[in-house]
Amino acid sequence: NAGVTQTPKFRILKIGQSMTLQCTQDMNHNYMYWYRQDPGMGLKLIYYSVGAGITDKGEVPNGYNVSRSTTEDFPLRLELAAPSQTSVYFCASSPAGGLASTDTQYFGPGTRLTVL
Amino acid sequence: DAKTTQPNSMESNEEEPVHLPCNHSTISGTDYIHWYRQLPSQGPEYVIHGLTSNVNNRMASLAIAEDRKSSTLILHRATLRDAAVYYCILRDPYQSFGNEKLTFGTGTRLTIIP
């Protein structure tokens, strides 16, 4: 299994441009997540999905959109990129078959985004 | 959410045991204690979790205080590959359905000295 894969690894955007960060998992997990990590900080949740067709906002959703048309894919869309969106973006997935308290999240390698 | 407090950084010699502390004085009776770590330029990875009893797995051990207000992640024989940021996270099983996010603090940056 490849686990959670993310593309691209790096990207530089100009202010106002848009892009989609791709995330795919091959573990048949129901739950998927997008986090961002600013320098020296912990991760913050942007959006999450509990299954195909179902998404919801996390702590910092402004400026982002998501969709979940399949179990495997959970793309993150940035519209009108701003310097404040310069960050490292991590996608994660979890089976969520049991209690939230014991579920393990599996993370991708991240996408490093710079907005200039 | 109940909060955790960890030292910003720690150092340890290679092949020595490492004890990483975490304080969680406001932990509820049903919160699980999870540890994740983040190696340089990688996504976080799960290390271990527990509720009341001490736990062991192939990566580490988790020692939980009797009053559950603190816990310690133990790496029995640190290697250079263990240099990472270690996060102690509390997870509430009674969170709203679907709201199963991990709340990351700033963690402890562990440096291993060769």
XYZ file of N, CA and C in Angstrom:
690
model
N 0.830 -1.214 0.000
C 0.000 0.000 0.000
C 0.862 1.260 0.000
N 0.460 2.252 -0.784
C 1.188 3.506 -0.799
C 0.801 4.365 0.392
N -0.355 4.112 1.001
C -0.809 4.925 2.118
C -1.497 6.181 1.627
N -1.067 7.334 2.149
C -1.620 8.626 1.749
C -0.587 9.333 0.870
N -0.990 9.685 -0.331
C -0.089 10.380 -1.234
C -0.626 11.773 -1.525
N 0.294 12.723 -1.680
C -0.068 14.109 -1.954
C 0.756 14.639 -3.124
N 0.100 15.418 -3.956
C 0.810 16.119 -5.025
C 0.262 17.537 -5.137
N 1.106 18.511 -5.510
C 2.553 18.383 -5.690
C 3.285 18.418 -4.353
N 4.583 18.240 -4.370
C 5.386 18.350 -3.152
C 5.662 19.807 -2.818
N 5.876 20.603 -3.833
C 6.174 22.023 -3.656
C 5.399 22.811 -4.709
N 5.047 24.062 -4.341
C 4.402 24.922 -5.330
C 4.569 26.362 -4.897
N 4.835 27.218 -5.869
C 4.860 28.652 -5.618
C 3.722 29.278 -6.412
N 2.895 30.053 -5.753
C 1.763 30.725 -6.379
C 1.928 32.229 -6.273
N 1.351 32.923 -7.224
C 1.259 34.368 -7.105
C -0.068 34.723 -6.440
N -0.092 35.862 -5.789
C -1.313 36.324 -5.127
C -2.461 36.344 -6.144
N -3.596 35.781 -5.735
C -4.763 35.770 -6.600
C -4.912 34.547 -7.469
N -3.835 33.743 -7.593
C -3.949 32.515 -8.369
C -4.706 31.458 -7.581
N -5.137 30.440 -8.299
C -5.839 29.326 -7.666
C -5.095 28.027 -7.956
N -5.315 27.046 -7.099
C -4.725 25.735 -7.356
C -5.459 24.673 -6.542
N -5.245 23.433 -6.931
C -5.820 22.297 -6.214
C -4.698 21.405 -5.708
N -4.721 21.122 -4.419
C -3.806 20.155 -3.811
C -4.492 18.795 -3.830
N -3.769 17.813 -4.360
C -4.366 16.483 -4.497
C -3.984 15.592 -3.313
N -4.928 14.752 -2.911
C -4.691 13.777 -1.842
C -5.421 12.494 -2.188
N -4.709 11.391 -2.118
C -5.297 10.078 -2.403
C -4.830 9.080 -1.355
N -5.762 8.234 -0.914
C -5.383 7.158 0.015
C -5.905 5.824 -0.524
N -5.105 4.783 -0.308
C -5.465 3.468 -0.848
C -5.772 2.468 0.271
N -6.163 2.978 1.442
C -6.437 2.115 2.589
C -7.933 1.932 2.825
N -8.770 2.463 1.919
C -10.224 2.367 2.036
C -10.736 3.003 3.333
N -10.089 4.086 3.743
C -10.510 4.774 4.948
C -11.716 5.652 4.664
N -12.614 5.717 5.623
C -13.786 6.580 5.451
C -13.457 8.046 5.705
N -12.637 8.307 6.725
C -12.389 9.675 7.151
C -11.128 10.218 6.487
N -11.228 11.463 6.033
C -10.055 12.146 5.497
C -10.041 13.571 6.018
N -8.820 14.141 6.079
C -8.612 15.443 6.722
C -7.585 16.270 5.936
N -7.749 17.572 6.021
C -6.713 18.485 5.552
C -6.292 19.367 6.731
N -4.964 19.410 6.958
C -4.382 20.258 7.981
C -3.405 21.214 7.307
N -3.151 22.328 7.967
C -2.054 23.187 7.579
C -1.122 23.383 8.763
N 0.157 23.563 8.471
C 1.149 23.762 9.520
C 2.004 24.957 9.163
N 1.886 25.998 9.958
C 2.702 27.180 9.783
C 4.039 26.976 10.501
N 5.074 27.707 10.118
C 6.417 27.488 10.686
C 6.419 27.509 12.217
N 6.991 26.477 12.815
C 7.131 26.409 14.265
C 5.855 26.144 15.027
N 4.796 25.822 14.314
C 3.500 25.632 14.968
C 3.016 24.200 14.798
N 1.969 23.873 15.556
C 1.323 22.590 15.364
C 0.366 22.647 14.178
N -0.256 21.524 13.878
C -1.165 21.456 12.748
C -2.548 21.984 13.116
N -3.202 22.625 12.151
C -4.574 23.086 12.347
C -5.468 22.491 11.269
N -6.653 22.060 11.648
C -7.570 21.397 10.734
C -8.284 22.400 9.844
N -8.265 22.150 8.537
C -8.936 23.036 7.582
C -10.333 22.491 7.260
N -10.390 21.277 6.750
C -11.635 20.590 6.407
C -11.453 19.113 6.700
N -12.591 18.427 6.848
C -12.537 16.987 6.988
C -13.749 16.380 6.290
N -13.675 15.075 6.085
C -14.764 14.363 5.414
C -14.959 13.014 6.091
N -16.210 12.654 6.333
C -16.502 11.379 6.985
C -16.894 10.296 5.985
N -16.904 10.657 4.714
C -17.207 9.691 3.669
C -17.484 10.414 2.371
N -17.571 9.652 1.289
C -17.829 10.256 -0.021
C -19.101 11.082 0.013
N -18.994 12.311 -0.469
C -20.139 13.204 -0.538
C -20.410 14.010 0.715
N -19.596 13.791 1.776
C -19.831 14.478 3.053
C -18.558 15.186 3.492
N -18.637 16.507 3.625
C -17.488 17.278 4.100
C -17.961 18.293 5.131
N -17.021 18.773 5.927
C -17.370 19.787 6.924
C -16.145 20.607 7.262
N -16.391 21.815 7.799
C -15.317 22.745 8.101
C -14.596 22.351 9.381
N -13.289 22.674 9.388
C -12.502 22.536 10.597
C -12.308 23.895 11.252
N -11.119 24.114 11.803
C -10.842 25.352 12.535
C -10.573 26.535 11.632
N -9.916 26.298 10.480
C -9.446 27.401 9.637
C -9.859 27.196 8.186
N -11.169 27.177 7.864
C -11.623 26.854 6.508
C -11.608 28.005 5.510
N -11.479 29.243 5.990
C -11.626 30.384 5.085
C -10.551 30.389 3.998
N -10.987 30.555 2.757
C -10.069 30.600 1.634
C -9.850 29.261 0.968
N -10.535 28.234 1.464
C -10.357 26.875 0.943
C -11.711 26.229 0.640
N -11.681 25.275 -0.277
C -12.845 24.438 -0.538
C -12.399 23.007 -0.764
N -13.300 22.072 -0.475
C -12.989 20.659 -0.669
C -14.171 19.969 -1.337
N -13.892 18.794 -1.836
C -14.934 17.921 -2.359
C -14.501 16.489 -2.088
N -15.445 15.589 -2.023
C -15.125 14.169 -1.795
C -16.103 13.336 -2.636
N -15.714 13.107 -3.873
C -16.585 12.353 -4.777
C -16.314 10.853 -4.695
N -15.133 10.469 -4.219
C -14.812 9.051 -4.059
C -14.218 8.822 -2.673
N -14.153 7.576 -2.254
C -13.527 7.264 -0.970
C -12.052 7.601 -0.988
N -11.398 7.434 -2.132
C -9.947 7.553 -2.210
C -9.426 8.984 -2.252
N -10.176 9.898 -2.864
C -9.637 11.215 -3.172
C -10.288 12.331 -2.359
N -9.464 13.287 -1.951
C -9.978 14.413 -1.161
C -9.170 15.652 -1.528
N -9.473 16.281 -2.664
C -8.698 17.446 -3.097
C -9.055 18.702 -2.310
N -8.054 19.555 -2.132
C -8.223 20.840 -1.446
C -8.004 21.941 -2.464
N -8.985 22.822 -2.590
C -8.928 23.899 -3.566
C -8.638 25.215 -2.873
N -7.632 25.937 -3.371
C -7.347 27.289 -2.900
C -7.822 28.270 -3.971
N -8.714 29.131 -3.586
C -9.183 30.167 -4.508
C -8.552 31.485 -4.086
N -8.068 32.257 -5.065
C -7.514 33.585 -4.786
C -6.458 33.523 -3.688
N -5.355 32.874 -3.996
C -4.304 32.652 -3.010
C -3.814 33.958 -2.393
N -3.532 33.897 -1.095
C -3.038 35.045 -0.336
C -1.764 34.639 0.401
N -0.885 35.610 0.719
C 0.352 35.276 1.441
C 0.093 34.532 2.750
N -1.049 34.782 3.382
C -1.372 34.106 4.642
C -1.591 32.604 4.467
N -1.724 32.168 3.224
C -1.898 30.737 2.966
C -0.568 30.022 2.710
N 0.523 30.749 2.827
C 1.842 30.121 2.769
C 1.983 29.193 3.969
N 2.183 27.919 3.694
C 2.162 26.927 4.762
C 2.537 25.563 4.180
N 2.630 24.589 5.064
C 2.756 23.204 4.625
C 1.415 22.529 4.867
N 0.902 21.869 3.859
C -0.423 21.265 3.927
C -0.298 19.746 4.006
N -0.967 19.185 4.997
C -0.950 17.739 5.185
C -2.351 17.174 5.037
N -2.429 16.102 4.310
C -3.655 15.323 4.197
C -3.513 14.097 5.086
N -4.607 13.662 5.676
C -4.574 12.480 6.532
C -5.851 11.668 6.326
N -5.791 10.418 6.719
C -6.987 9.580 6.653
C -7.036 8.677 7.869
N -8.221 8.211 8.210
C -8.373 7.260 9.304
C -9.568 6.368 9.024
N -9.520 5.134 9.535
C -10.638 4.225 9.294
C -11.901 4.648 10.012
N -11.701 5.225 11.218
C -12.830 5.692 12.033
C -13.883 4.611 12.185
N -13.426 3.363 12.212
C -14.403 2.303 12.395
C -14.786 2.139 13.846
N -13.926 2.630 14.732
C -14.222 2.475 16.152
C -14.398 3.829 16.801
N -14.131 3.898 18.075
C -14.272 5.146 18.799
C -13.259 6.173 18.285
N -13.665 7.413 18.281
C -12.736 8.477 17.898
C -11.524 8.472 18.796
N -11.700 8.040 20.010
C -10.611 8.107 20.968
C -9.481 7.160 20.643
N -9.751 6.111 19.893
C -8.696 5.136 19.634
C -8.284 5.107 18.174
N -8.920 5.905 17.333
C -8.637 5.851 15.913
C -7.287 6.485 15.604
N -6.560 5.887 14.679
C -5.252 6.397 14.290
C -5.357 7.110 12.961
N -4.722 8.271 12.870
C -4.682 8.990 11.602
C -3.349 8.743 10.907
N -3.426 8.577 9.587
C -2.255 8.347 8.759
C -2.065 9.573 7.876
N -0.864 10.117 7.906
C -0.596 11.375 7.230
C 0.208 11.167 5.946
N -0.047 12.065 4.982
C 0.773 12.115 3.791
C 2.043 12.912 4.044
N 2.912 13.019 3.030
C 4.202 13.689 3.207
C 4.125 15.209 3.170
N 2.992 15.757 2.750
C 2.837 17.208 2.777
C 3.099 17.885 1.445
N 2.494 19.064 1.300
C 2.742 19.959 0.160
C 3.183 21.298 0.726
N 4.353 21.748 0.304
C 4.865 23.035 0.783
C 4.458 24.100 -0.214
N 3.615 25.030 0.235
C 3.065 26.066 -0.646
C 3.574 27.437 -0.220
N 4.054 28.197 -1.186
C 4.456 29.577 -0.952
C 3.636 30.486 -1.859
N 3.065 31.522 -1.269
C 2.288 32.502 -2.033
C 3.031 33.831 -1.989
N 3.417 34.315 -3.173
C 4.192 35.558 -3.242
C 3.402 36.678 -3.911
N -11.598 21.619 24.663
C -10.716 20.457 24.718
C -9.733 20.624 25.852
N -9.447 19.533 26.557
C -8.423 19.579 27.581
C -7.082 19.833 26.925
N -6.205 20.589 27.631
C -4.941 20.984 27.016
C -3.801 20.178 27.574
N -2.717 20.147 26.817
C -1.496 19.475 27.250
C -0.358 20.469 27.280
N 0.612 20.223 28.155
C 1.802 21.060 28.258
C 3.027 20.178 28.126
N 3.908 20.555 27.202
C 5.140 19.799 26.975
C 6.325 20.766 26.941
N 7.512 20.287 27.318
C 8.689 21.151 27.167
C 8.935 21.428 25.681
N 9.467 22.609 25.387
C 9.700 22.967 23.986
C 10.741 22.065 23.333
N 11.778 21.722 24.094
C 12.857 20.941 23.488
C 13.537 20.074 24.544
N 14.130 18.997 24.071
C 14.932 18.109 24.911
C 16.065 17.550 24.082
N 17.135 17.183 24.771
C 18.264 16.531 24.119
C 18.543 15.215 24.813
N 19.043 14.270 24.052
C 19.416 12.993 24.637
C 20.559 12.401 23.833
N 21.365 11.601 24.511
C 22.462 10.926 23.822
C 21.947 9.696 23.093
N 22.575 9.428 21.985
C 22.222 8.243 21.221
C 22.396 6.990 22.073
N 21.478 6.059 21.890
C 21.459 4.765 22.571
C 21.137 4.864 24.052
N 20.716 6.028 24.503
C 20.251 6.193 25.873
C 18.721 6.227 25.887
N 18.084 5.901 27.020
C 16.632 6.051 27.091
C 16.239 7.524 27.144
N 15.060 7.805 26.611
C 14.537 9.169 26.604
C 13.148 9.160 27.237
N 12.937 10.110 28.142
C 11.633 10.246 28.782
C 11.046 11.599 28.413
N 9.984 11.594 27.650
C 9.342 12.822 27.199
C 8.082 13.047 28.025
N 8.047 14.132 28.827
C 6.889 14.342 29.710
C 5.769 15.124 29.040
N 4.582 14.919 29.567
C 3.411 15.669 29.123
C 2.490 15.873 30.324
N 2.118 17.113 30.569
C 1.161 17.411 31.632
C -0.210 17.672 31.042
N -1.212 17.101 31.658
C -2.598 17.296 31.207
C -3.486 17.301 32.437
N -3.357 18.362 33.231
C -4.021 18.412 34.541
C -5.535 18.502 34.431
N -6.073 18.932 33.283
C -7.533 19.053 33.145
C -8.135 17.880 32.370
N -7.406 16.794 32.276
C -7.890 15.630 31.535
C -9.182 15.107 32.147
N -10.103 14.703 31.286
C -11.346 14.125 31.784
C -11.161 12.614 31.945
N -12.113 11.996 32.642
C -11.983 10.575 32.906
C -12.029 9.702 31.665
N -12.527 10.239 30.561
C -12.677 9.439 29.347
C -11.705 9.824 28.243
N -10.873 10.836 28.477
C -9.890 11.233 27.451
C -8.814 10.170 27.303
N -8.515 9.823 26.054
C -7.370 8.984 25.761
C -6.152 9.880 25.511
N -4.978 9.372 25.848
C -3.721 10.083 25.623
C -3.037 9.469 24.406
N -2.841 10.297 23.393
C -2.188 9.847 22.173
C -0.852 10.559 22.013
N 0.097 9.892 21.416
C 1.369 10.501 21.023
C 1.586 10.294 19.528
N 1.942 11.393 18.890
C 2.374 11.358 17.496
C 3.760 11.991 17.440
N 4.496 11.695 16.385
C 5.762 12.368 16.191
C 5.879 12.808 14.738
N 6.669 13.838 14.525
C 6.857 14.363 13.182
C 8.353 14.450 12.898
N 8.808 13.574 12.048
C 10.205 13.598 11.622
C 10.416 14.799 10.701
N 11.645 15.262 10.561
C 11.909 16.439 9.712
C 11.356 16.278 8.302
N 10.622 17.287 7.877
C 10.069 17.357 6.511
C 9.116 16.206 6.199
N 8.476 15.647 7.202
C 7.495 14.592 6.991
C 6.189 14.911 7.704
N 5.149 14.157 7.370
C 3.903 14.275 8.093
C 3.986 13.566 9.427
N 3.106 13.923 10.360
C 3.103 13.235 11.658
C 2.825 11.747 11.500
N 3.319 10.965 12.453
C 3.016 9.537 12.483
C 2.643 9.134 13.898
N 1.725 8.200 13.971
C 1.241 7.703 15.257
C 2.349 6.953 15.984
N 2.420 7.163 17.299
C 3.402 6.442 18.102
C 2.718 5.449 19.032
N 1.803 5.956 19.878
C 1.205 5.104 20.895
C 0.020 5.822 21.514
N -0.870 5.107 22.154
C -1.927 5.749 22.920
C -2.330 4.868 24.100
N -2.975 5.496 25.098
C -3.435 4.738 26.258
C -4.496 5.504 27.022
N -5.121 4.818 27.966
C -6.183 5.433 28.772
C -5.773 5.512 30.240
N -5.486 4.369 30.854
C -5.102 4.372 32.259
C -3.844 3.552 32.513
N -3.774 2.418 31.889
C -2.642 1.526 32.141
C -1.458 1.894 31.251
N -0.276 1.539 31.707
C 0.912 1.720 30.872
C 0.813 0.832 29.636
N 1.373 1.313 28.544
C 1.251 0.642 27.251
C 2.627 0.499 26.623
N 2.818 -0.591 25.927
C 4.073 -0.801 25.197
C 3.765 -1.195 23.764
N 4.571 -0.714 22.838
C 4.540 -1.248 21.477
C 5.958 -1.255 20.931
N 6.098 -1.542 19.659
C 7.445 -1.712 19.108
C 8.213 -0.388 19.058
N 7.480 0.720 19.092
C 8.149 2.004 18.976
C 8.531 2.590 20.329
N 7.652 2.433 21.321
C 7.836 3.155 22.575
C 6.979 2.552 23.674
N 7.115 3.147 24.870
C 6.240 2.824 25.993
C 5.579 4.108 26.456
N 4.397 3.964 27.000
C 3.667 5.098 27.544
C 3.377 4.808 29.010
N 3.895 5.679 29.881
C 3.650 5.554 31.309
C 2.667 6.641 31.706
N 1.554 6.240 32.318
C 0.495 7.176 32.692
C 0.422 7.250 34.207
N 0.454 8.465 34.733
C 0.390 8.649 36.176
C -0.931 8.122 36.717
N -0.910 7.743 37.983
C -2.107 7.151 38.574
C -3.288 8.124 38.549
N -3.029 9.410 38.737
C -4.117 10.400 38.687
C -4.393 10.887 37.263
N -3.657 10.387 36.310
C -3.788 10.673 34.877
C -3.517 12.126 34.524
N -2.949 12.879 35.406
C -2.695 14.282 35.105
C -1.365 14.488 34.383
N -0.636 13.437 34.208
C 0.592 13.521 33.431
C 0.896 12.160 32.818
N 1.719 12.186 31.801
C 2.161 10.940 31.179
C 3.572 11.138 30.642
N 4.232 10.038 30.361
C 5.595 10.080 29.856
C 5.756 9.098 28.710
N 6.243 9.594 27.601
C 6.589 8.726 26.482
C 8.037 8.297 26.664
N 8.273 7.011 26.591
C 9.618 6.479 26.821
C 10.133 5.821 25.543
N 11.252 6.336 25.077
C 11.990 5.677 23.994
C 13.128 4.942 24.666
N 13.147 3.646 24.557
C 14.055 2.858 25.386
C 15.515 2.987 24.986
N 15.756 3.217 23.707
C 17.138 3.319 23.231
C 17.120 4.222 22.015
N 17.302 5.510 22.259
C 17.123 6.483 21.192
C 18.188 6.316 20.110
N 17.753 6.461 18.874
C 18.671 6.485 17.740
C 18.539 7.838 17.047
N 19.422 8.093 16.122
C 19.373 9.361 15.401
C 18.054 9.503 14.638
N 17.475 8.364 14.262
C 16.207 8.405 13.525
C 15.036 8.827 14.398
N 15.246 8.891 15.715
C 14.171 9.317 16.618
C 14.126 10.826 16.795
N 15.043 11.544 16.186
C 15.014 13.004 16.265
C 13.775 13.519 15.537
N 12.888 14.179 16.299
C 11.590 14.578 15.752
C 10.921 15.516 16.732
N 9.765 16.044 16.338
C 8.900 16.755 17.270
C 7.842 15.770 17.738
N 7.694 15.654 19.052
C 6.753 14.705 19.646
C 5.555 15.462 20.219
N 4.374 15.033 19.806
C 3.141 15.682 20.225
C 2.337 14.775 21.158
N 1.919 15.328 22.265
C 1.035 14.644 23.197
C -0.363 15.220 22.989
N -1.343 14.381 22.714
C -2.673 14.843 22.301
C -3.738 14.083 23.080
N -4.724 14.807 23.581
C -5.853 14.163 24.240
C -7.016 14.025 23.263
N -7.669 12.881 23.292
C -8.801 12.652 22.396
C -10.009 12.215 23.211
N -11.101 12.930 22.956
C -12.343 12.723 23.698
C -13.260 11.807 22.900
N -13.618 10.659 23.412
C -14.486 9.752 22.651
C -15.904 10.261 22.480
N -16.258 11.309 23.201
C -17.613 11.831 23.095
C -17.669 13.123 22.297
N -16.646 13.330 21.453
C -16.714 14.465 20.534
C -17.918 14.304 19.613
N -18.342 15.439 19.074
C -19.445 15.404 18.113
C -19.114 14.464 16.975
N -20.102 13.807 16.456
C -19.902 12.878 15.349
C -19.148 13.551 14.217
N -18.081 12.909 13.783
C -17.305 13.419 12.667
C -16.245 14.422 13.065
N -16.353 14.985 14.244
C -15.392 16.017 14.624
C -14.206 15.376 15.323
N -13.504 14.518 14.603
C -12.453 13.736 15.239
C -11.082 14.285 14.916
N -10.969 15.589 14.969
C -9.691 16.179 14.636
C -8.687 15.909 15.735
N -7.425 15.956 15.356
C -6.340 15.934 16.316
C -5.974 17.370 16.620
N -5.897 17.726 17.892
C -5.499 19.072 18.281
C -4.028 19.050 18.641
N -3.227 19.601 17.742
C -1.786 19.622 17.931
C -1.356 20.880 18.654
N -0.521 20.734 19.676
C 0.166 21.870 20.262
C 1.471 22.073 19.512
N 2.467 22.635 20.174
C 3.756 22.842 19.526
C 4.729 21.690 19.783
N 4.392 20.797 20.709
C 5.184 19.597 20.906
C 6.554 19.838 21.518
N 7.309 18.738 21.641
C 8.687 18.761 22.145
C 9.626 18.368 21.014
N 10.572 19.230 20.733
C 11.572 18.909 19.707
C 12.697 18.115 20.367
N 12.838 16.869 19.968
C 13.859 15.984 20.532
C 15.078 15.959 19.623
N 16.214 16.301 20.216
C 17.494 16.240 19.498
C 18.291 15.077 20.056
N 18.824 14.262 19.189
C 19.648 13.124 19.603
C 21.104 13.449 19.299
N 21.919 13.337 20.324
C 23.342 13.667 20.203
C 24.126 12.384 19.930
N 24.871 12.354 18.819
C 25.615 11.125 18.480
C 26.694 10.807 19.519
